[in-house]
mmCIF file of C-alpha atoms in Angstrom:
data_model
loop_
_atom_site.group_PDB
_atom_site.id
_atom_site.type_symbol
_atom_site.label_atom_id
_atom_site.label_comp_id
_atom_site.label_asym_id
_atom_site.label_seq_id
_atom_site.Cartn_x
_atom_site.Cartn_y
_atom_site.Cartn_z
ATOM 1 C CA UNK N 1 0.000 0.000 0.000
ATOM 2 C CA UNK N 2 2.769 2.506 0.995
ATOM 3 C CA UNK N 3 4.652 1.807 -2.295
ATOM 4 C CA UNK N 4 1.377 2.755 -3.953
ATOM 5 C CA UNK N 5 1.390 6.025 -2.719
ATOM 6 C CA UNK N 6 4.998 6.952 -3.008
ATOM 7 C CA UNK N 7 4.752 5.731 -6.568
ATOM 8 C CA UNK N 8 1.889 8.040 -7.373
ATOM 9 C CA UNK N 9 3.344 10.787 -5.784
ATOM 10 C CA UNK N 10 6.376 10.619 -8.142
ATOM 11 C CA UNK N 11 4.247 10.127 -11.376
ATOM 12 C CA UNK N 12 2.857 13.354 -9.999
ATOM 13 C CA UNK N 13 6.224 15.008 -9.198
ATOM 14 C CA UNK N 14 7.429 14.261 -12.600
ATOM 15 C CA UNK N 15 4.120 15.199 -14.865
ATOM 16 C CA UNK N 16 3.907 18.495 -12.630
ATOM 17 C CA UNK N 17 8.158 19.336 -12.866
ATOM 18 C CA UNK N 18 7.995 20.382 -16.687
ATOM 19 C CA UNK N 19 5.100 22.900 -16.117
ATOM 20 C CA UNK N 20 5.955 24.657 -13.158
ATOM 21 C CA UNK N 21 9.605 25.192 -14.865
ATOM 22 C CA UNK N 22 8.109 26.872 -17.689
ATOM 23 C CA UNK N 23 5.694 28.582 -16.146
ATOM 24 C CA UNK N 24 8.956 30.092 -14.121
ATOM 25 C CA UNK N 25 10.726 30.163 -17.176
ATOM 26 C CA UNK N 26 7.974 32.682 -18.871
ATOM 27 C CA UNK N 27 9.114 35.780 -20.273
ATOM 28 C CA UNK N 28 7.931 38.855 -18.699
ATOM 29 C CA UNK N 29 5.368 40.859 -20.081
ATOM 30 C CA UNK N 30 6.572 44.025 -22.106
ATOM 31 C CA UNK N 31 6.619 47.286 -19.958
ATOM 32 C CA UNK N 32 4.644 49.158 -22.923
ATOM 33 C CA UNK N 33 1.610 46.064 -21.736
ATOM 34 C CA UNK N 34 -0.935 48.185 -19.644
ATOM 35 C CA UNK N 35 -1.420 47.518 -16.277
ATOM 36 C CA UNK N 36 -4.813 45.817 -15.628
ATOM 37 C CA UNK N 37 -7.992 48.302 -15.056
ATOM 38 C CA UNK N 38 -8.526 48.499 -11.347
ATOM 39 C CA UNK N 39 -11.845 47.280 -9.748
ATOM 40 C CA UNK N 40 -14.457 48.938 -9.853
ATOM 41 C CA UNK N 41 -15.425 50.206 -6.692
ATOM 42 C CA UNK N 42 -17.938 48.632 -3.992
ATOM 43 C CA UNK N 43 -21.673 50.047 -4.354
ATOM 44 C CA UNK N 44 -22.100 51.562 -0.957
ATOM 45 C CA UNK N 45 -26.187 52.212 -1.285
ATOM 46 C CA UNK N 46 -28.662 49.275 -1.045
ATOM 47 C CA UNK N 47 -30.535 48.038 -4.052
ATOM 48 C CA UNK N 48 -34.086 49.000 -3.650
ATOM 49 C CA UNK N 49 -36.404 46.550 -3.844
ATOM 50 C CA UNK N 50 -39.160 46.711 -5.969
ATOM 51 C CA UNK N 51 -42.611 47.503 -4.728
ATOM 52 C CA UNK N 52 -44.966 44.069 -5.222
ATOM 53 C CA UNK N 53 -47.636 45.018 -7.382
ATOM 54 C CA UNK N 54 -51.308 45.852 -5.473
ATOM 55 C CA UNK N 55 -53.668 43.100 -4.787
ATOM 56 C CA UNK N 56 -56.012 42.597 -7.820
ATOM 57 C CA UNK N 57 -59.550 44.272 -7.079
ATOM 58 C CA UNK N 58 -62.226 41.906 -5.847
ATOM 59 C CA UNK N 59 -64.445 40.881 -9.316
ATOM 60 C CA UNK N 60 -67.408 40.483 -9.270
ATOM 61 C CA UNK N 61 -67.521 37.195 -9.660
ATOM 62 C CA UNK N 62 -65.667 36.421 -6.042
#
């Protein structure tokens, strides 16, 4: 059982190696690249709720 694990856990070692070297290995972006836009910022007031439309008038036929 033990060897099981320590088995998987090298498959995983070596399938994860080559992509965290290249994503290390990335080129960074150009300086003319503009920074992201910031967030926008939080809504302070409370949506207002709707109103739920009036009761229908009693018809005649109630």
């Amino acid at each position: 059982m033990k060897k099981m694990l320590i088995a998987v856990g090298l498959v995983a070692a070596w399938i994860g190696a080559p992509f965290a070297a290249s994503a290390q290995d990335a080129p960074p972006p150009p300086h003319h690249a503009k920074p992201p836009p910031p967030p926008p910022p939080p809504h302070h007031h409370r949506p207002r709720h709707r109103k739920p439309p009036p009761p229908p008038p009693p018809g005649p036929n109630s």
